[in-house]
Each structure stands twice: as C-alpha cells, then as structure tokens.
Amino acid sequence: MDETSWPTSWTRAALELCVLACIAELGTTHGYQVARRLAEHGLGEVKGGTLYPVLTRLEEQGLTTTRWVDGLGGPGRKLVRISDAGSRALAERREHWGRWTARVAHLLDTPPSSHPTPQLEETR
Amino acid sequence: MSTSTDTRRYTQSLTTWLQLREVDGERIGEIVAEVQVHVAESGEDAEAAFGPARRYAEQFGSAPRYWGLNRRTVLVGAVSGVGGALLADGFFASVLGGDAVLGLPGWVAVVVGLALLTAVFVRLPVNAVVDPRRPGRRGHPRVALLAVVTATFGGILGLAWLLIALAR
C-alpha cells in the first residue's frame, strides 16, 4: 500500500490523537507545521479542510491554547500549544490507543483456521 | 498554486456560507484567517486544501435558513424596501413634477423614505466579521447587505410606479 494514502477511516480515527501528539512534540507551533509533521511521520497529506476543524475541537476541549501573532511580512498566524489538560489527556489516550492497537494486532496475527466455529463444524 | 484573487474569491464565498449558517462574526474571521495563512504558507490552492467553500462551511454553525423568514429579516426587508421605493418615487416626482405615491408631495416622500432607510441602518443587528489579526476592523454585516439589496429593489419599484403613473 502506498503510505501516502492510508484509508480515510484509519486517518480519521487516529487524527485527533496524532495532531495532539504533534503539538506536544513541536511545542509552540501552527497549523501548517502540524500538517507537515504529520506527513513527516508517514501519516500522509492531511488537508487543511480536515486539519483545522480538528485543531478547533482540541481548543474547544481545552486541550490546547492559541493566540494570534503578527507575521513578519506575512499574514500573521495562529500559534497553538498543548495545555496542562491536553498533556494529561494525551498520556491517557496514548495508553488507551496502545492497548487498542495491540488487541487489533493480536487479532490480525491470529491464524485464520486456529479457532473453527463449533456450530459450523457440526453442520458439515 | 494559488493566486491572491483565487484566495479572495474563496474566502468571500466561505464568509457568505458561514454567515448563512449564522456563525459568529469573530469565529468567521478566525476561520477565514486560518485559510489565508495556510494557503500563504503552503502555496496550495484554497479550494484544493479546504474543499469547496460551501462544504467546508458545513463543519461550522447550524444549517442555513435560505429563506430567512424570521421577524427580523422580514422587517428589515419590508421597511428598507418601502423606504427605497418612497425615496425613488419622491425624487423623480420632485424632478419631473407632480405628486408621489398616495398623493404625497415629492419632497415628503423623499424625507419619509430617507427616514425609514436611516432607521433600518441604525437599528441593524450586526454580525460583522472580525479579523483576529486586525481586531479593530470590521467587515460588512450580512443584514446590512440585505437592507441595501431591498432598498435598491424598492427604488426600482418606486421608479417603475412613477413611470406607470406618468404613462397614465
């Protein structure tokens, strides 16, 4: 599979957590930098139309703080950084996500014929 | 690759759709500024990065009320329409001679029309767009545009009324 085009449903499920993790990693950052960092991590190109509503939700949940600053010759930008509540939420969600993905990986690693369904066996 | 014209057209369209969804003016300013900053930094086309303006706006606010038939918009439309009609009718009646609508002298129709339009513009509820980078500047509120449109339409009606009256 081309790593720049993961299934949309996978990206959607993980995006909010990944964006929060990128913000924590980058310190004080801004939307376009988060998009680039997600791409550098191999999550593919996240469009502005997808990213900015996620940034808004994080801010509305109190997980990030934002402020607008003047740009040097540019249009100015909105800086974002993780809040204390965001750091706690990230730690908690990271742990939950780790447990979830481990279970998915365990399921997918299970050989297809190792647990035949008893009822189906009886009908043969 | 985006051009400033493409971005301006996109953000104007986005602003209109957000206004229709009754998103607060300060929030609209933020959403629009985010688009402008992102395309300036990425060099992407606004529509390629954010999708069609109407679709992007659907992520914010409530469903648009296209007909807007609430008491406020009906009142603004009616009063500014009547005001525009009286102003146009009174003006042309004064210039061309004769009475305005309802047998009023032309100058009375002008004064009443101006008074109605002034009352509408002074009392307009405002949802002006505020750019977070320039908080002092405010854009045009949507209901003001409605008043301008209906006043113009009323003016055209007033002129038509007068032309019909003259033809008789």
mmCIF file of C-alpha atoms in Angstrom:
data_model
loop_
_atom_site.group_PDB
_atom_site.id
_atom_site.type_symbol
_atom_site.label_atom_id
_atom_site.label_comp_id
_atom_site.label_asym_id
_atom_site.label_seq_id
_atom_site.Cartn_x
_atom_site.Cartn_y
_atom_site.Cartn_z
ATOM 1 C CA MET A 1 0.000 0.000 0.000
ATOM 2 C CA ASP A 2 1.200 3.486 -0.811
ATOM 3 C CA GLU A 3 2.000 5.015 2.599
ATOM 4 C CA THR A 4 0.911 8.479 1.500
ATOM 5 C CA SER A 5 -2.703 7.337 1.082
ATOM 6 C CA TRP A 6 -3.896 5.414 4.115
ATOM 7 C CA PRO A 7 -7.600 4.569 4.177
ATOM 8 C CA THR A 8 -9.546 7.672 5.179
ATOM 9 C CA SER A 9 -11.324 5.843 8.007
ATOM 10 C CA TRP A 10 -7.985 4.939 9.623
ATOM 11 C CA THR A 11 -6.722 8.508 9.380
ATOM 12 C CA ARG A 12 -9.993 9.864 10.751
ATOM 13 C CA ALA A 13 -9.875 7.546 13.766
ATOM 14 C CA ALA A 14 -6.310 8.454 14.704
ATOM 15 C CA LEU A 15 -6.097 12.065 13.566
ATOM 16 C CA GLU A 16 -7.157 13.934 16.703
ATOM 17 C CA LEU A 17 -4.721 11.964 18.863
ATOM 18 C CA CYS A 18 -1.908 12.333 16.304
ATOM 19 C CA VAL A 19 -2.469 16.079 15.996
ATOM 20 C CA LEU A 20 -2.355 16.446 19.770
ATOM 21 C CA ALA A 21 0.860 14.371 19.859
ATOM 22 C CA CYS A 22 2.427 16.559 17.137
ATOM 23 C CA ILE A 23 1.540 19.733 19.040
ATOM 24 C CA ALA A 24 3.110 18.255 22.188
ATOM 25 C CA GLU A 25 6.193 17.304 20.192
ATOM 26 C CA LEU A 26 6.608 20.665 18.462
ATOM 27 C CA GLY A 27 5.962 22.905 21.479
ATOM 28 C CA THR A 28 4.542 26.196 20.229
ATOM 29 C CA THR A 29 3.513 25.559 16.642
ATOM 30 C CA HIS A 30 0.912 26.416 13.979
ATOM 31 C CA GLY A 31 -1.484 24.587 11.666
ATOM 32 C CA TYR A 32 0.687 24.230 8.592
ATOM 33 C CA GLN A 33 3.636 22.999 10.654
ATOM 34 C CA VAL A 34 1.421 20.336 12.236
ATOM 35 C CA ALA A 35 0.322 19.217 8.751
ATOM 36 C CA ARG A 36 3.940 18.905 7.645
ATOM 37 C CA ARG A 37 4.900 16.999 10.800
ATOM 38 C CA LEU A 38 2.065 14.521 10.263
ATOM 39 C CA ALA A 39 3.356 13.933 6.729
ATOM 40 C CA GLU A 40 6.932 13.514 8.015
ATOM 41 C CA HIS A 41 5.649 10.865 10.417
ATOM 42 C CA GLY A 42 4.292 8.977 7.396
ATOM 43 C CA LEU A 43 0.602 9.638 8.007
ATOM 44 C CA GLY A 44 0.144 11.096 4.533
ATOM 45 C CA GLU A 45 -1.018 14.525 3.454
ATOM 46 C CA VAL A 46 -3.695 15.908 5.764
ATOM 47 C CA LYS A 47 -5.631 18.663 4.006
ATOM 48 C CA GLY A 48 -6.341 21.981 5.679
ATOM 49 C CA GLY A 49 -10.083 21.277 5.465
ATOM 50 C CA THR A 50 -9.563 18.242 7.689
ATOM 51 C CA LEU A 51 -6.862 19.572 9.985
ATOM 52 C CA TYR A 52 -8.237 22.951 11.100
ATOM 53 C CA PRO A 53 -11.591 21.639 12.405
ATOM 54 C CA VAL A 54 -9.570 19.122 14.481
ATOM 55 C CA LEU A 55 -7.429 21.967 15.845
ATOM 56 C CA THR A 56 -10.627 23.848 16.685
ATOM 57 C CA ARG A 57 -12.073 20.843 18.535
ATOM 58 C CA LEU A 58 -8.889 20.448 20.557
ATOM 59 C CA GLU A 59 -9.048 24.114 21.519
ATOM 60 C CA GLU A 60 -12.756 23.878 22.419
ATOM 61 C CA GLN A 61 -11.999 20.869 24.646
ATOM 62 C CA GLY A 62 -9.374 22.942 26.447
ATOM 63 C CA LEU A 63 -6.587 20.606 25.330
ATOM 64 C CA THR A 64 -4.680 23.396 23.573
ATOM 65 C CA THR A 65 -4.269 27.134 23.960
ATOM 66 C CA THR A 66 -3.989 29.505 20.999
ATOM 67 C CA ARG A 67 -3.072 33.089 20.221
ATOM 68 C CA TRP A 68 -2.727 35.132 17.053
ATOM 69 C CA VAL A 69 0.579 36.862 16.342
ATOM 70 C CA ASP A 70 1.620 39.301 13.629
ATOM 71 C CA GLY A 71 3.551 37.772 10.725
ATOM 72 C CA LEU A 72 6.893 39.162 9.606
ATOM 73 C CA GLY A 73 5.863 40.277 6.142
ATOM 74 C CA GLY A 74 3.242 37.522 6.085
ATOM 75 C CA PRO A 75 -0.409 37.383 7.040
ATOM 76 C CA GLY A 76 0.161 36.595 10.745
ATOM 77 C CA ARG A 77 -0.516 33.209 12.222
ATOM 78 C CA LYS A 78 -2.341 31.394 14.975
ATOM 79 C CA LEU A 79 0.069 29.773 17.398
ATOM 80 C CA VAL A 80 -1.034 26.723 19.291
ATOM 81 C CA ARG A 81 0.452 24.809 22.208
ATOM 82 C CA ILE A 82 -0.705 21.966 24.383
ATOM 83 C CA SER A 83 -2.329 22.842 27.718
ATOM 84 C CA ASP A 84 -1.862 21.000 31.017
ATOM 85 C CA ALA A 85 -5.206 19.296 30.463
ATOM 86 C CA GLY A 86 -4.027 18.396 26.952
ATOM 87 C CA SER A 87 -0.841 16.788 28.276
ATOM 88 C CA ARG A 88 -2.861 14.679 30.716
ATOM 89 C CA ALA A 89 -5.365 13.721 28.011
ATOM 90 C CA LEU A 90 -2.538 12.811 25.628
ATOM 91 C CA ALA A 91 -0.909 10.496 28.179
ATOM 92 C CA GLU A 92 -4.230 8.789 28.900
ATOM 93 C CA ARG A 93 -5.289 8.462 25.261
ATOM 94 C CA ARG A 94 -1.821 7.269 24.231
ATOM 95 C CA GLU A 95 -2.102 4.411 26.726
ATOM 96 C CA HIS A 96 -5.624 3.505 25.594
ATOM 97 C CA TRP A 97 -4.606 3.659 21.946
ATOM 98 C CA GLY A 98 -1.614 1.406 22.663
ATOM 99 C CA ARG A 99 -3.877 -1.206 24.273
ATOM 100 C CA TRP A 100 -6.377 -0.947 21.413
ATOM 101 C CA THR A 101 -3.806 -1.315 18.638
ATOM 102 C CA ALA A 102 -2.163 -4.227 20.492
ATOM 103 C CA ARG A 103 -5.507 -6.022 20.539
ATOM 104 C CA VAL A 104 -6.100 -5.305 16.861
ATOM 105 C CA ALA A 105 -2.580 -6.536 16.053
ATOM 106 C CA HIS A 106 -3.154 -9.671 18.140
ATOM 107 C CA LEU A 107 -6.405 -10.363 16.320
ATOM 108 C CA LEU A 108 -4.861 -9.848 12.919
ATOM 109 C CA ASP A 109 -1.931 -12.113 13.818
ATOM 110 C CA THR A 110 -4.248 -14.960 14.740
ATOM 111 C CA PRO A 111 -4.067 -17.678 12.044
ATOM 112 C CA PRO A 112 -7.404 -17.938 10.190
ATOM 113 C CA SER A 113 -8.048 -21.637 10.931
ATOM 114 C CA SER A 114 -6.947 -21.826 14.574
ATOM 115 C CA HIS A 115 -10.459 -21.256 16.055
ATOM 116 C CA PRO A 116 -13.035 -23.013 13.872
ATOM 117 C CA THR A 117 -16.635 -22.185 14.756
ATOM 118 C CA PRO A 118 -18.082 -25.276 16.580
ATOM 119 C CA GLN A 119 -21.584 -24.923 15.120
ATOM 120 C CA LEU A 120 -20.309 -24.750 11.587
ATOM 121 C CA GLU A 121 -18.113 -27.785 12.264
ATOM 122 C CA GLU A 122 -21.151 -29.759 13.427
ATOM 123 C CA THR A 123 -23.162 -28.977 10.300
ATOM 124 C CA ARG A 124 -20.513 -30.363 7.979
ATOM 125 C CA MET B 1 -0.557 27.159 -6.934
ATOM 126 C CA SER B 2 -2.949 29.733 -5.533
ATOM 127 C CA THR B 3 -3.281 33.377 -6.523
ATOM 128 C CA SER B 4 -4.451 36.147 -4.240
ATOM 129 C CA THR B 5 -7.540 36.529 -6.449
ATOM 130 C CA ASP B 6 -8.427 32.836 -6.083
ATOM 131 C CA THR B 7 -7.949 33.032 -2.322
ATOM 132 C CA ARG B 8 -10.000 36.227 -2.047
ATOM 133 C CA ARG B 9 -12.818 34.713 -4.094
ATOM 134 C CA TYR B 10 -12.731 31.569 -1.961
ATOM 135 C CA THR B 11 -12.749 33.422 1.356
ATOM 136 C CA GLN B 12 -15.589 35.694 0.189
ATOM 137 C CA SER B 13 -17.646 32.651 -0.698
ATOM 138 C CA LEU B 14 -16.700 30.961 2.587
ATOM 139 C CA THR B 15 -17.704 34.093 4.523
ATOM 140 C CA THR B 16 -21.116 34.144 2.833
ATOM 141 C CA TRP B 17 -21.782 30.479 3.610
ATOM 142 C CA LEU B 18 -20.652 30.916 7.213
ATOM 143 C CA GLN B 19 -22.899 33.978 7.569
ATOM 144 C CA LEU B 20 -25.822 31.942 6.239
ATOM 145 C CA ARG B 21 -25.056 29.329 8.876
ATOM 146 C CA GLU B 22 -25.181 32.121 11.473
ATOM 147 C CA VAL B 23 -21.642 31.548 12.676
ATOM 148 C CA ASP B 24 -20.487 34.355 14.958
ATOM 149 C CA GLY B 25 -18.548 37.116 13.150
ATOM 150 C CA GLU B 26 -15.449 36.672 15.314
ATOM 151 C CA ARG B 27 -15.395 32.942 14.585
ATOM 152 C CA ILE B 28 -15.835 33.621 10.847
ATOM 153 C CA GLY B 29 -12.833 35.940 10.980
ATOM 154 C CA GLU B 30 -10.751 33.171 12.550
ATOM 155 C CA ILE B 31 -11.825 30.520 10.047
ATOM 156 C CA VAL B 32 -11.106 32.834 7.109
ATOM 157 C CA ALA B 33 -7.735 33.898 8.562
ATOM 158 C CA GLU B 34 -6.752 30.242 9.025
ATOM 159 C CA VAL B 35 -7.456 29.616 5.340
ATOM 160 C CA GLN B 36 -5.466 32.694 4.259
ATOM 161 C CA VAL B 37 -2.471 31.815 6.428
ATOM 162 C CA HIS B 38 -2.465 28.156 5.381
ATOM 163 C CA VAL B 39 -2.529 28.863 1.636
ATOM 164 C CA ALA B 40 0.081 31.617 2.021
ATOM 165 C CA GLU B 41 2.451 29.184 3.761
ATOM 166 C CA SER B 42 1.736 26.038 1.752
ATOM 167 C CA GLY B 43 1.283 27.656 -1.660
ATOM 168 C CA GLU B 44 -1.741 25.397 -2.126
ATOM 169 C CA ASP B 45 -4.917 26.450 -3.837
ATOM 170 C CA ALA B 46 -7.557 27.267 -1.195
ATOM 171 C CA GLU B 47 -10.204 25.031 -2.749
ATOM 172 C CA ALA B 48 -7.732 22.150 -3.153
ATOM 173 C CA ALA B 49 -6.690 22.428 0.505
ATOM 174 C CA PHE B 50 -10.087 23.069 2.121
ATOM 175 C CA GLY B 51 -12.585 21.710 -0.413
ATOM 176 C CA PRO B 52 -15.494 23.715 -1.851
ATOM 177 C CA ALA B 53 -16.322 26.702 0.389
ATOM 178 C CA ARG B 54 -19.891 25.526 0.920
ATOM 179 C CA ARG B 55 -18.758 22.052 2.048
ATOM 180 C CA TYR B 56 -16.089 23.467 4.356
ATOM 181 C CA ALA B 57 -18.603 25.861 5.921
ATOM 182 C CA GLU B 58 -20.858 22.878 6.737
ATOM 183 C CA GLN B 59 -18.434 21.949 9.516
ATOM 184 C CA PHE B 60 -19.403 25.074 11.451
ATOM 185 C CA GLY B 61 -22.624 26.597 12.780
ATOM 186 C CA SER B 62 -26.126 25.379 12.017
ATOM 187 C CA ALA B 63 -27.899 24.545 8.768
ATOM 188 C CA PRO B 64 -28.539 27.698 6.680
ATOM 189 C CA ARG B 65 -32.001 29.180 6.588
ATOM 190 C CA TYR B 66 -32.100 30.145 2.942
ATOM 191 C CA TRP B 67 -35.402 31.970 3.078
ATOM 192 C CA GLY B 68 -34.612 33.689 6.362
ATOM 193 C CA LEU B 69 -38.294 34.330 7.055
ATOM 194 C CA ASN B 70 -37.903 35.310 10.650
ATOM 195 C CA ARG B 71 -39.356 38.515 12.069
ATOM 196 C CA ARG B 72 -36.068 40.395 11.846
ATOM 197 C CA THR B 73 -35.330 39.766 8.162
ATOM 198 C CA VAL B 74 -38.960 40.364 7.118
ATOM 199 C CA LEU B 75 -38.989 43.685 8.985
ATOM 200 C CA VAL B 76 -35.617 44.791 7.568
ATOM 201 C CA GLY B 77 -36.634 43.767 4.038
ATOM 202 C CA ALA B 78 -40.058 45.418 4.215
ATOM 203 C CA VAL B 79 -39.001 48.722 5.804
ATOM 204 C CA SER B 80 -35.913 49.180 3.607
ATOM 205 C CA GLY B 81 -37.928 48.194 0.523
ATOM 206 C CA VAL B 82 -40.682 50.735 1.291
ATOM 207 C CA GLY B 83 -38.028 53.321 2.171
ATOM 208 C CA GLY B 84 -36.197 52.782 -1.120
ATOM 209 C CA ALA B 85 -39.452 52.942 -3.099
ATOM 210 C CA LEU B 86 -40.548 56.184 -1.405
ATOM 211 C CA LEU B 87 -37.108 57.731 -1.908
ATOM 212 C CA ALA B 88 -37.009 56.918 -5.623
ATOM 213 C CA ASP B 89 -40.650 57.834 -6.201
ATOM 214 C CA GLY B 90 -40.347 61.108 -4.284
ATOM 215 C CA PHE B 91 -37.094 62.030 -6.022
ATOM 216 C CA PHE B 92 -38.419 61.514 -9.530
ATOM 217 C CA ALA B 93 -41.745 63.151 -8.685
ATOM 218 C CA SER B 94 -39.832 66.219 -7.436
ATOM 219 C CA VAL B 95 -37.644 66.343 -10.535
ATOM 220 C CA LEU B 96 -40.359 65.650 -13.074
ATOM 221 C CA GLY B 97 -43.172 67.458 -11.264
ATOM 222 C CA GLY B 98 -46.369 66.007 -9.849
ATOM 223 C CA ASP B 99 -47.203 64.031 -6.753
ATOM 224 C CA ALA B 100 -45.522 60.927 -5.446
ATOM 225 C CA VAL B 101 -47.298 57.774 -4.302
ATOM 226 C CA LEU B 102 -50.514 58.243 -2.231
ATOM 227 C CA GLY B 103 -50.704 61.817 -3.459
ATOM 228 C CA LEU B 104 -47.814 62.891 -1.233
ATOM 229 C CA PRO B 105 -45.660 65.828 -2.347
ATOM 230 C CA GLY B 106 -42.359 64.558 -3.762
ATOM 231 C CA TRP B 107 -40.202 66.072 -1.007
ATOM 232 C CA VAL B 108 -42.341 64.424 1.712
ATOM 233 C CA ALA B 109 -41.869 61.011 0.080
ATOM 234 C CA VAL B 110 -38.080 61.664 -0.056
ATOM 235 C CA VAL B 111 -37.939 62.631 3.620
ATOM 236 C CA VAL B 112 -40.063 59.673 4.746
ATOM 237 C CA GLY B 113 -38.028 57.290 2.537
ATOM 238 C CA LEU B 114 -34.730 58.583 3.934
ATOM 239 C CA ALA B 115 -36.071 58.369 7.493
ATOM 240 C CA LEU B 116 -37.097 54.729 7.014
ATOM 241 C CA LEU B 117 -33.730 53.777 5.475
ATOM 242 C CA THR B 118 -31.824 55.589 8.225
ATOM 243 C CA ALA B 119 -33.904 53.855 10.886
ATOM 244 C CA VAL B 120 -33.126 50.451 9.336
ATOM 245 C CA PHE B 121 -29.376 51.052 9.097
ATOM 246 C CA VAL B 122 -29.118 52.485 12.613
ATOM 247 C CA ARG B 123 -31.082 49.612 14.156
ATOM 248 C CA LEU B 124 -29.479 46.791 12.154
ATOM 249 C CA PRO B 125 -28.334 43.786 14.168
ATOM 250 C CA VAL B 126 -24.661 43.298 13.402
ATOM 251 C CA ASN B 127 -22.754 40.086 12.814
ATOM 252 C CA ALA B 128 -19.664 41.727 11.362
ATOM 253 C CA VAL B 129 -16.640 39.614 10.502
ATOM 254 C CA VAL B 130 -13.674 40.407 12.738
ATOM 255 C CA ASP B 131 -10.173 39.550 11.538
ATOM 256 C CA PRO B 132 -8.265 38.226 14.594
ATOM 257 C CA ARG B 133 -5.085 39.809 13.191
ATOM 258 C CA ARG B 134 -6.748 43.246 12.975
ATOM 259 C CA PRO B 135 -9.442 43.191 15.658
ATOM 260 C CA GLY B 136 -10.294 46.867 15.161
ATOM 261 C CA ARG B 137 -11.526 46.376 11.604
ATOM 262 C CA ARG B 138 -14.983 45.065 10.942
ATOM 263 C CA GLY B 139 -16.476 43.791 7.719
ATOM 264 C CA HIS B 140 -19.981 44.273 6.363
ATOM 265 C CA PRO B 141 -22.756 42.603 8.304
ATOM 266 C CA ARG B 142 -24.997 40.318 6.304
ATOM 267 C CA VAL B 143 -28.244 42.039 7.262
ATOM 268 C CA ALA B 144 -26.809 45.358 6.051
ATOM 269 C CA LEU B 145 -26.352 43.749 2.643
ATOM 270 C CA LEU B 146 -29.968 42.588 2.781
ATOM 271 C CA ALA B 147 -31.061 46.151 3.519
ATOM 272 C CA VAL B 148 -29.010 47.529 0.604
ATOM 273 C CA VAL B 149 -30.465 44.953 -1.766
ATOM 274 C CA THR B 150 -34.054 45.543 -0.702
ATOM 275 C CA ALA B 151 -33.648 49.334 -0.687
ATOM 276 C CA THR B 152 -32.294 49.153 -4.243
ATOM 277 C CA PHE B 153 -35.122 46.847 -5.247
ATOM 278 C CA GLY B 154 -37.580 49.228 -3.603
ATOM 279 C CA GLY B 155 -36.011 52.112 -5.526
ATOM 280 C CA ILE B 156 -36.522 50.305 -8.801
ATOM 281 C CA LEU B 157 -40.138 49.582 -7.819
ATOM 282 C CA GLY B 158 -40.667 53.240 -6.954
ATOM 283 C CA LEU B 159 -39.307 54.311 -10.337
ATOM 284 C CA ALA B 160 -41.495 51.801 -12.126
ATOM 285 C CA TRP B 161 -44.527 53.048 -10.164
ATOM 286 C CA LEU B 162 -43.796 56.605 -11.219
ATOM 287 C CA LEU B 163 -43.291 55.676 -14.886
ATOM 288 C CA ILE B 164 -46.628 53.856 -14.866
ATOM 289 C CA ALA B 165 -48.294 56.877 -13.232
ATOM 290 C CA LEU B 166 -46.776 59.221 -15.847
ATOM 291 C CA ALA B 167 -47.858 56.951 -18.706
ATOM 292 C CA ARG B 168 -51.430 57.242 -17.481
#
